[in-house]
Coordinates of C-alpha atoms in Angstrom, one line a residue:
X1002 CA 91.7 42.8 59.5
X1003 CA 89.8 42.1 56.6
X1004 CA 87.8 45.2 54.5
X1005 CA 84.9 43.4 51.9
X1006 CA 83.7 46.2 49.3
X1007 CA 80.1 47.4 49.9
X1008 CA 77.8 45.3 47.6
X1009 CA 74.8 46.5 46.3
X1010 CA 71.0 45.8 47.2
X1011 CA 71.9 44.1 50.4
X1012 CA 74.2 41.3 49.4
X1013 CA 77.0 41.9 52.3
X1014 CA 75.6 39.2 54.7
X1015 CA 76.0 36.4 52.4
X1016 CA 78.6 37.6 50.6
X1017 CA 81.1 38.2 53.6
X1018 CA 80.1 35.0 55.4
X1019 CA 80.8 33.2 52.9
X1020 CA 84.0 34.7 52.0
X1021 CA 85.0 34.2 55.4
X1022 CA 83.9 30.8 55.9
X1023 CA 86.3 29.5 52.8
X1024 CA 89.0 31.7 52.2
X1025 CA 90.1 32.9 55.5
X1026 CA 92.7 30.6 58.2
X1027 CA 92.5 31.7 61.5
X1028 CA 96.3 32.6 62.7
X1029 CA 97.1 31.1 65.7
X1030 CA 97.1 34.7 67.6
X1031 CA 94.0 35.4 67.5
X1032 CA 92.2 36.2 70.3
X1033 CA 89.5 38.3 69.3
X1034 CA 86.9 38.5 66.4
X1035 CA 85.4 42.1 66.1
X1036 CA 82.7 42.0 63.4
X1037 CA 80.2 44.7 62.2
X1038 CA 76.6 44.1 62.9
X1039 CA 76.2 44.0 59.3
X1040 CA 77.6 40.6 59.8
X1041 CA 75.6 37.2 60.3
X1042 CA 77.9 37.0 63.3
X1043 CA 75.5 33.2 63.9
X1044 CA 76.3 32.0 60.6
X1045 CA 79.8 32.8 60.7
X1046 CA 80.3 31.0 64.1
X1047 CA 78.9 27.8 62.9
X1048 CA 80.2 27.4 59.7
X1049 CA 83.9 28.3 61.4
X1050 CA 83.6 26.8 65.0
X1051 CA 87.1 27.7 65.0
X1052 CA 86.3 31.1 65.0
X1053 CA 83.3 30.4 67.4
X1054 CA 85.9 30.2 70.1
X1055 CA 87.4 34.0 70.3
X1056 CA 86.2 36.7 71.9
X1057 CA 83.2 38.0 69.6
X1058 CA 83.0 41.3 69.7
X1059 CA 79.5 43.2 67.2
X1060 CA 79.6 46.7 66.8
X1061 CA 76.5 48.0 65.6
X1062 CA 76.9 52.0 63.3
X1063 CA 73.2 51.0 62.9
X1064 CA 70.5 48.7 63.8
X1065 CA 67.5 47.4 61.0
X1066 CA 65.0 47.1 63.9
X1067 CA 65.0 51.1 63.7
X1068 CA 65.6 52.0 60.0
X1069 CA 62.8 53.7 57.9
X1070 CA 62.2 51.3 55.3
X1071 CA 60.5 53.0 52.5
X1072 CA 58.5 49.9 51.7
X1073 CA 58.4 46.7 53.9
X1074 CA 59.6 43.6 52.5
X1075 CA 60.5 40.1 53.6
X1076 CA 64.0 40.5 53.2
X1077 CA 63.8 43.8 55.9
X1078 CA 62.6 40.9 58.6
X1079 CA 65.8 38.6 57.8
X1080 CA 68.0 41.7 58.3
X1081 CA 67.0 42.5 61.8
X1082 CA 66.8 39.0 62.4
X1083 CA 70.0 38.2 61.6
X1084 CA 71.3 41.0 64.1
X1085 CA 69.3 39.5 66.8
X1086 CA 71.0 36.3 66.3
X1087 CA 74.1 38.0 65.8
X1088 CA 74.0 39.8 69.4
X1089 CA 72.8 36.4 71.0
X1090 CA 76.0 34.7 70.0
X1091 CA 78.7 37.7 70.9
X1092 CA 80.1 38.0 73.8
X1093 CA 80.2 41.8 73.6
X1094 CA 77.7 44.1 71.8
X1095 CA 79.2 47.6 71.3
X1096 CA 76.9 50.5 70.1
X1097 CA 77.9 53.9 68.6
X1098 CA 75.6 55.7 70.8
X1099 CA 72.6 55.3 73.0
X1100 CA 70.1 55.8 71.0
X1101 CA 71.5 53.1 68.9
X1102 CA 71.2 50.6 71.5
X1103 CA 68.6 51.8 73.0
X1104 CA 66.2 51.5 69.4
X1105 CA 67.3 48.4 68.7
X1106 CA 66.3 46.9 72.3
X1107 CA 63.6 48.3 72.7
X1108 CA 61.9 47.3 69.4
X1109 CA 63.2 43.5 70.0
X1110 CA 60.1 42.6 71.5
X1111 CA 57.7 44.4 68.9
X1112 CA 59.8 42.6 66.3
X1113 CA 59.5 39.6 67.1
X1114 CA 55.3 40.0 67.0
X1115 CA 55.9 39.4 63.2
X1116 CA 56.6 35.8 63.6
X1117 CA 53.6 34.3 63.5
X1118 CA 54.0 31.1 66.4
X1119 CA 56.6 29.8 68.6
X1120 CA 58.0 33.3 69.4
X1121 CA 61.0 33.2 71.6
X1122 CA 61.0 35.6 75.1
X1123 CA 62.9 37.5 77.0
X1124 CA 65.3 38.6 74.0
X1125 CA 66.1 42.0 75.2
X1126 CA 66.8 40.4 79.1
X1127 CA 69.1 38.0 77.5
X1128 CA 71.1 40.5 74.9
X1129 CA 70.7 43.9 77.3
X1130 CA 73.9 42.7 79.9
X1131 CA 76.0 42.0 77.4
X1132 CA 75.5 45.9 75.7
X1133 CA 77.9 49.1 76.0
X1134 CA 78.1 52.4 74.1
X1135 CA 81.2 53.6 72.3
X1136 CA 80.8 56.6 70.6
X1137 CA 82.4 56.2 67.1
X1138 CA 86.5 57.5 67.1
X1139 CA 86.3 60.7 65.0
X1140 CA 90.0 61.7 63.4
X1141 CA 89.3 65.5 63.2
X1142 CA 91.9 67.4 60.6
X1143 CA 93.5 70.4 61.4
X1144 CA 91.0 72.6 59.5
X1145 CA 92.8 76.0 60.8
X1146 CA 94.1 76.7 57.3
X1147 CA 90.6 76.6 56.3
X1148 CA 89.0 79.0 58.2
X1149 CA 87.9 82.3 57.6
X1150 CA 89.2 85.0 60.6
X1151 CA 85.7 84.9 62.1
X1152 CA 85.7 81.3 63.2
X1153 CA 89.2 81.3 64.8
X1154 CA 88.1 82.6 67.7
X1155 CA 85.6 79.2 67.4
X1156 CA 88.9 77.0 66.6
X1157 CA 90.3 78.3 69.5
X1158 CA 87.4 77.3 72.4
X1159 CA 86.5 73.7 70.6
X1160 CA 89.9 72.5 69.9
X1161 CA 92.3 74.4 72.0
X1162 CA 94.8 76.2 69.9
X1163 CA 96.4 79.4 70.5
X1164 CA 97.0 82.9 68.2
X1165 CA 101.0 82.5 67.4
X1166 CA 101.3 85.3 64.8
X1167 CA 99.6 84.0 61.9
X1168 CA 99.8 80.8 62.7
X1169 CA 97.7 78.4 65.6
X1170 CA 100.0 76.1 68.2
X1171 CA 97.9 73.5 69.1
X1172 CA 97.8 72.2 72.8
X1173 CA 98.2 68.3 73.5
X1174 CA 95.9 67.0 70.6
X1175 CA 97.2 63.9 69.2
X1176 CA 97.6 63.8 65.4
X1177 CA 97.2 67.3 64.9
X1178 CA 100.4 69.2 63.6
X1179 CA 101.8 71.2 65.8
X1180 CA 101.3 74.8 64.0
X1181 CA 99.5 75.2 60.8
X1182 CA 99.1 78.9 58.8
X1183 CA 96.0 79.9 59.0
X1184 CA 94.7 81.6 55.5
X1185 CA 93.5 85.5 55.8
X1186 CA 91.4 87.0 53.5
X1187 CA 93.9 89.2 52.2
X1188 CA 96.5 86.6 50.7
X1189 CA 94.5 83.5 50.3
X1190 CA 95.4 81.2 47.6
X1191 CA 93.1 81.3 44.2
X1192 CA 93.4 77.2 44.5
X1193 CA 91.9 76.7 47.6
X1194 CA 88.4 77.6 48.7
X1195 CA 84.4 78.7 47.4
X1196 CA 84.2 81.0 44.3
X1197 CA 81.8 83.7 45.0
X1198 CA 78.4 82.7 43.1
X1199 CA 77.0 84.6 40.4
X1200 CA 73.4 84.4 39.1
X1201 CA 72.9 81.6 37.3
X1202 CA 76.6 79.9 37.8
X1203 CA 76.5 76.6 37.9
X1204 CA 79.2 74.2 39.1
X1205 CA 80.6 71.1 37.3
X1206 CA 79.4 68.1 38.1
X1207 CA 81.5 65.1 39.3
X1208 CA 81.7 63.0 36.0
X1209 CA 79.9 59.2 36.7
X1210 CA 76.8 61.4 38.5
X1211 CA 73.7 62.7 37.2
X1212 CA 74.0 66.0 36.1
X1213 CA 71.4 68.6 37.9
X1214 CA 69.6 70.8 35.6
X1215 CA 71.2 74.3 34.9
X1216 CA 70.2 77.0 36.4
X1217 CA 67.8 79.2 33.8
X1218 CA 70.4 82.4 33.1
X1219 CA 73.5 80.1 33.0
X1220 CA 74.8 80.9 29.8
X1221 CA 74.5 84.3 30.6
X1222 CA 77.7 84.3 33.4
X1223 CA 80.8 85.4 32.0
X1224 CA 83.4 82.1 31.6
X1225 CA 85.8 84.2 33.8
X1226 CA 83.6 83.7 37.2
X1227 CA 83.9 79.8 36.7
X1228 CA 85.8 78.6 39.5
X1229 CA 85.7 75.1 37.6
X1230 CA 87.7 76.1 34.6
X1231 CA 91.0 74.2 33.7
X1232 CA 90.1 71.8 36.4
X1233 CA 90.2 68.2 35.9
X1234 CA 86.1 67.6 35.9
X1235 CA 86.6 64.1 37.9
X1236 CA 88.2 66.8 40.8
X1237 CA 85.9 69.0 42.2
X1238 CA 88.1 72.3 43.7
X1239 CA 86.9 75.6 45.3
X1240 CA 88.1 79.5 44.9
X1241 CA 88.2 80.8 48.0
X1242 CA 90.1 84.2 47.0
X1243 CA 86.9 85.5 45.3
X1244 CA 84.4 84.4 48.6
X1245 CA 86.8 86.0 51.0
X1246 CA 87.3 89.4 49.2
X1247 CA 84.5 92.5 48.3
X1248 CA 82.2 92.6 50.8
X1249 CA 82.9 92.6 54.8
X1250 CA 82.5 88.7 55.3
X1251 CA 79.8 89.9 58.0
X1252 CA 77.5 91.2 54.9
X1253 CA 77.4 88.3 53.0
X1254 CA 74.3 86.1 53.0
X1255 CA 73.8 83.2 55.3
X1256 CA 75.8 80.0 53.6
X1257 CA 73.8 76.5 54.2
X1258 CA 75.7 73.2 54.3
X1259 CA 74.1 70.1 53.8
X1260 CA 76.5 67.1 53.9
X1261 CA 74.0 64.4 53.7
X1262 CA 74.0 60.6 51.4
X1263 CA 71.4 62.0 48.6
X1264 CA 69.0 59.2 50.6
X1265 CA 65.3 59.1 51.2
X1266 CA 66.4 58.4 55.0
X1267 CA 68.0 61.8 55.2
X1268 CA 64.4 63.3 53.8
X1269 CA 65.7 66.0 51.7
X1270 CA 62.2 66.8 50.8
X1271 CA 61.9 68.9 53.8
X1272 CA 65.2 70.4 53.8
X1273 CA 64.6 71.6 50.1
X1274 CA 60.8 72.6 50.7
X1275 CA 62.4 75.0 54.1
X1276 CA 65.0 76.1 51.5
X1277 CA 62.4 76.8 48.6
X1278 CA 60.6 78.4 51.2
X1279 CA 63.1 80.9 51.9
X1280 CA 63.8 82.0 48.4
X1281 CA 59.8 82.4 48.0
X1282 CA 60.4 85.3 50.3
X1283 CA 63.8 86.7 48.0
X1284 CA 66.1 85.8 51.5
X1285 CA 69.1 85.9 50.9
X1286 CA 71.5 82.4 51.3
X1287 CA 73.8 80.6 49.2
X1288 CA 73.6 76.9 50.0
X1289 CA 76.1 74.0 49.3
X1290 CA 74.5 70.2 49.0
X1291 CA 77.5 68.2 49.6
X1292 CA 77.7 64.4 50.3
X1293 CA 77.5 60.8 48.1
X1294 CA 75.2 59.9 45.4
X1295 CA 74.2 56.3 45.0
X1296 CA 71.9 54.6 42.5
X1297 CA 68.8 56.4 42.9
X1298 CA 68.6 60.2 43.8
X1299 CA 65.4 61.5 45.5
X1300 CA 63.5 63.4 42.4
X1301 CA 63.7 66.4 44.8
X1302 CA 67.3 67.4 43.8
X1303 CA 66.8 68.1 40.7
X1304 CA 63.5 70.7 41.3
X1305 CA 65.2 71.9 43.8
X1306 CA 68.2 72.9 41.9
X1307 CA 65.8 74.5 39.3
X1308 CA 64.4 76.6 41.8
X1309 CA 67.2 77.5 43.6
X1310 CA 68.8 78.8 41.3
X1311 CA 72.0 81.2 41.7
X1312 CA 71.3 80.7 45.4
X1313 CA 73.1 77.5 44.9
X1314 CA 77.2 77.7 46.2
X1315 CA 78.1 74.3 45.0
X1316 CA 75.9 71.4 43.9
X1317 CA 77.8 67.4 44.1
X1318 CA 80.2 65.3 46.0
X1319 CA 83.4 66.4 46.8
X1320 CA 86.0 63.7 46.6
X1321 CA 88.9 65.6 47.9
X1322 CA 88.5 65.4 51.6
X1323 CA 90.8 68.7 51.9
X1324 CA 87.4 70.3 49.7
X1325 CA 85.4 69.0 51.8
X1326 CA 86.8 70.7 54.7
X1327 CA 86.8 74.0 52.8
X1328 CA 83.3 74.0 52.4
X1329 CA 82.5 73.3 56.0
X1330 CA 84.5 75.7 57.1
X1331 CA 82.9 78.6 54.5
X1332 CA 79.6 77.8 55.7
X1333 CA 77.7 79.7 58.5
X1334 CA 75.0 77.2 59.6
X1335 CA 74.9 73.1 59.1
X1336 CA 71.6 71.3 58.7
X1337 CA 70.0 67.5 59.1
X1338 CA 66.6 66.9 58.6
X1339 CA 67.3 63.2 59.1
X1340 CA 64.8 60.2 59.3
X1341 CA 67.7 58.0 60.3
X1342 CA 70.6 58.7 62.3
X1343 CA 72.8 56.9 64.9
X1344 CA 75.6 58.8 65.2
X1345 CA 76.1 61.9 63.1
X1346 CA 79.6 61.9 61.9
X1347 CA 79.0 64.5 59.2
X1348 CA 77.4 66.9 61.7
X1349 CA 80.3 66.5 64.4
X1350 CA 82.8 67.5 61.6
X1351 CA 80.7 70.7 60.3
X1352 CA 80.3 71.5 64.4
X1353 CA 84.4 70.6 64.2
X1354 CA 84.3 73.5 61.0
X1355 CA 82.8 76.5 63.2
X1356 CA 79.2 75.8 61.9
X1357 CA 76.0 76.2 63.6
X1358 CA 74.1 72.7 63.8
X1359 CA 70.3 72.9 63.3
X1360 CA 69.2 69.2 64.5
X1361 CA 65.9 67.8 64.6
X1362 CA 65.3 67.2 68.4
X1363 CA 65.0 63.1 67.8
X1364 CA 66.9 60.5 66.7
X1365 CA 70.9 60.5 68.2
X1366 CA 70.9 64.5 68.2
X1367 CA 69.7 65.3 71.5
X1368 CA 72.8 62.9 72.8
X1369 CA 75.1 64.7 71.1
X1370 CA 74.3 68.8 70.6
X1371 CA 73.0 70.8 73.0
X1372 CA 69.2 71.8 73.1
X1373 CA 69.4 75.1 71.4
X1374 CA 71.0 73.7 67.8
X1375 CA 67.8 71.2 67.8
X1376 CA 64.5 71.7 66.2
X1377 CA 60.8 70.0 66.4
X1378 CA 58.9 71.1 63.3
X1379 CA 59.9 72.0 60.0
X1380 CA 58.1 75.2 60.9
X1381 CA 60.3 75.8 63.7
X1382 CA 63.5 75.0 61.3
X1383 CA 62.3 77.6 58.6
X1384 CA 61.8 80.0 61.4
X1385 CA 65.5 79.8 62.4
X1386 CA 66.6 80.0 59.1
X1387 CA 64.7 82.5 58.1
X1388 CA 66.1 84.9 61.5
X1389 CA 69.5 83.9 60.4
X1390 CA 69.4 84.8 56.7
X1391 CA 68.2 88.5 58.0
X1392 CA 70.9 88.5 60.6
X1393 CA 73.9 86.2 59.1
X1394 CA 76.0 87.6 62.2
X1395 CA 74.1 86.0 64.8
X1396 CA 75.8 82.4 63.7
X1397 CA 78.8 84.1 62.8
X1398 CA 79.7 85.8 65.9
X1399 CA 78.2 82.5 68.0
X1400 CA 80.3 80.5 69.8
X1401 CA 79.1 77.0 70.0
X1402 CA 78.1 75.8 73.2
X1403 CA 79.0 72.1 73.4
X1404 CA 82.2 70.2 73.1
X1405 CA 83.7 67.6 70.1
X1406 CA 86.5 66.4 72.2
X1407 CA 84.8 63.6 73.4
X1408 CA 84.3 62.4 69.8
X1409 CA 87.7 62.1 69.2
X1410 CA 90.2 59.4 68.8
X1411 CA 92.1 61.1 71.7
X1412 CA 89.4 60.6 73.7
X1413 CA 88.4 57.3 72.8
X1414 CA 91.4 55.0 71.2
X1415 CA 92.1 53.7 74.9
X1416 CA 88.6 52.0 75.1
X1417 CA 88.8 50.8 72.3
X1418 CA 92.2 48.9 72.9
X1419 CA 90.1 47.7 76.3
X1420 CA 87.8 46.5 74.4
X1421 CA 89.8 44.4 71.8
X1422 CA 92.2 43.3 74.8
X1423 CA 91.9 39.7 75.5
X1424 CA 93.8 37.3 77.4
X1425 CA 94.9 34.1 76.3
X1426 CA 92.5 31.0 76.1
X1427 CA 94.0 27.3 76.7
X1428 CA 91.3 25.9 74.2
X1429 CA 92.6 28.0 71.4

């Protein structure tokens, strides 16, 4: 198996055909080639006939025919193109859902308009046969340790675990541990978890990102409510013993998660706007924007933190995946106002976390939550909110109605082996 590092500004094409045209020997077991769709699968198989003759198996996490391009460009045509290509020459084409495969062939035929003369037919009756879904294997953690007491009850109908004093036995799931202590809110650990936000805290920033703008009454918090201090600035940790103690979890205000690539495709504008929205009307929610950073961050973030304000939980990536977890698991209610979305990891592992999925009714969600966690307008999303942040213990006494299991590598590692099975060729 071979792993190229992303490039930037859309050089992996080239870059990994090329790599694997020169510097890569075919072993004389091989039997099967299993590529990414980001992969000029046609080139490849010319320029290495060698490698021409396995089993060629595309898996496609996305498709180009069905990305929101901010601005069209040439280059935009050669990448859906090239996938095109790429599925006439495999002999399998795996998608990650449905919708996935579906987007992509049916917009095969409008594609191909854009060539001007001497357009080739029947594409999608050619490529179709040849087309499966596989849902992408999700390795859920055990994320019991996590979890406040109200979403064990959660834990216990999506995963299957059982009460065993303090601790959860897990039943038959692969690559779990089989009991795990599960933190209460009386002796959890100052290391682990969400500090309790104060007005005008703001949390540190991972170093190598833009830093977002303070919030106006920063200096103002006393040091001692940083939950930041004495950490290493490159880790970003949590508090959870502040969060979890006061107040009756029930009375706190509604947390938001948003664990999203800080992407135009993601359209943060409207998640932001709904959220601005909501503190127009002095509602009260704490929000934390997790996920990656990249180049170029949506202008959006950074009003939005302005205006946010002390209603902001945390603010940045989270590198440690165990922090990542923590977060999911603190928060009530998860949200995607997504332009672009094939599969959802990041919702399935908040879902995974005991939080309540708001989904715009388009894209992959309807394949994968249940109607009532999807939305049609950004009207109707506000709405929802806006119920929950009067009533936090609707979501918090919710248990969701849908199933993850299916998601899982339990559930899906034997089709994949199907898949990459292959028996022997006398021309190899």
């Amino acid at each position: 198996m071979l792993w190229l590092v992303e490039q930037p500004c859309g050089w992996e094409p080239w870059a990994v055909t090329c790599s694997l045209c020169q510097d890569h020997p075919l072993r004389c077991n091989s039997r099967i080639l299993f590529a990414s769709s980001v992969l000029n699968l046609a080139e490849l198989a010319a320029l290495r006939p060698d490698l021409g003759k396995l089993k060629k198996v595309l898996y496609f996490h996305e498709n180009q025919l069905a990305y929101p391009v901010q601005k069209c460009q040439e280059r935009d045509f050669q990448y859906g193109y090239n996938q095109i290509l790429s599925c006439l020459v495999a002999d399998v084409v795996v998608f990650n859902s449905a919708f996935n495969m579906e987007s992509f062939l049916k917009s095969i035929g409008k594609f191909m308009k854009l060539i001007p003369d001497h357009r080739p037919k029947d594409l999608e009756k050619i490529i179709r046969p040849k087309c499966q879904v596989l849902y992408f294997p999700v390795r859920f953690p055990d994320v019991s340790r996590f979890m406040p007491e109200h979403k064990l009850a959660h834990l216990e109908k999506v995963i299957g675990v059982k009460r065993n004093g303090d601790s959860y036995q897990s039943e038959g799931l692969p690559g779990q541990q089989e009991s795990r202590a599960v933190m209460k809110t009386s002796d959890a650990h100052p290391e682990s978890g969400l500090c309790e936000p104060q007005p005008g805290l703001c949390t540190t920033q991972h170093e190598g990102l833009p830093s977002p703008p303070a919030a106006p009454v920063q200096a103002e918090a006393p040091e001692s409510t940083n939950p930041y201090q004495g950490e290493d600035k490159q880790r970003l940790t949590f508090n959870l013993s502040n969060i979890l103690s006061g107040l009756d979890y029930q009375q706190r205000p509604l947390h938001i998660a948003w664990p999203h690539r800080w992407e135009h495709d993601k359209d943060p504008e409207t998640f932001f706007k709904v959220l601005m929205k909501l503190k127009e009307q002095d509602l009260p929610f704490y929000v934390s924007v997790l996920g990656e950073t990249f180049s170029e961050i949506p202008d959006i973030f950074s009003e939005a933190r302005k205006v946010l304000g002390s209603s902001v939980l945390h603010w940045g990536y989270l590198p440690s995946k165990d922090d990542y977890f923590r977060a999911l698991c603190t928060a009530d209610v998860v949200i995607s106002t997504a332009k672009h979305e094939f599969f959802g990891v990041a919702m399935i592992e908040a879902v995974h976390c005991g939080c309540y999925p708001l989904c715009p009714k388009a894209l992959v969600y309807p394949e994968i939550l249940p109607a009532e966690y999807l939305y049609s307008t950004p009207e109707q999303l506000f709405k929802r909110l806006q119920n929950f942040c009067k009533r936090p213990d609707i979501v918090r006494k919710h248990l969701y109605k849908g199933e993850t299991a299916g998601f899982s590598w339990a559930a899906l590692g034997s089709k994949f082996r199907s898949l990459l099975a292959a028996e022997p060729r006398e021309d190899l």
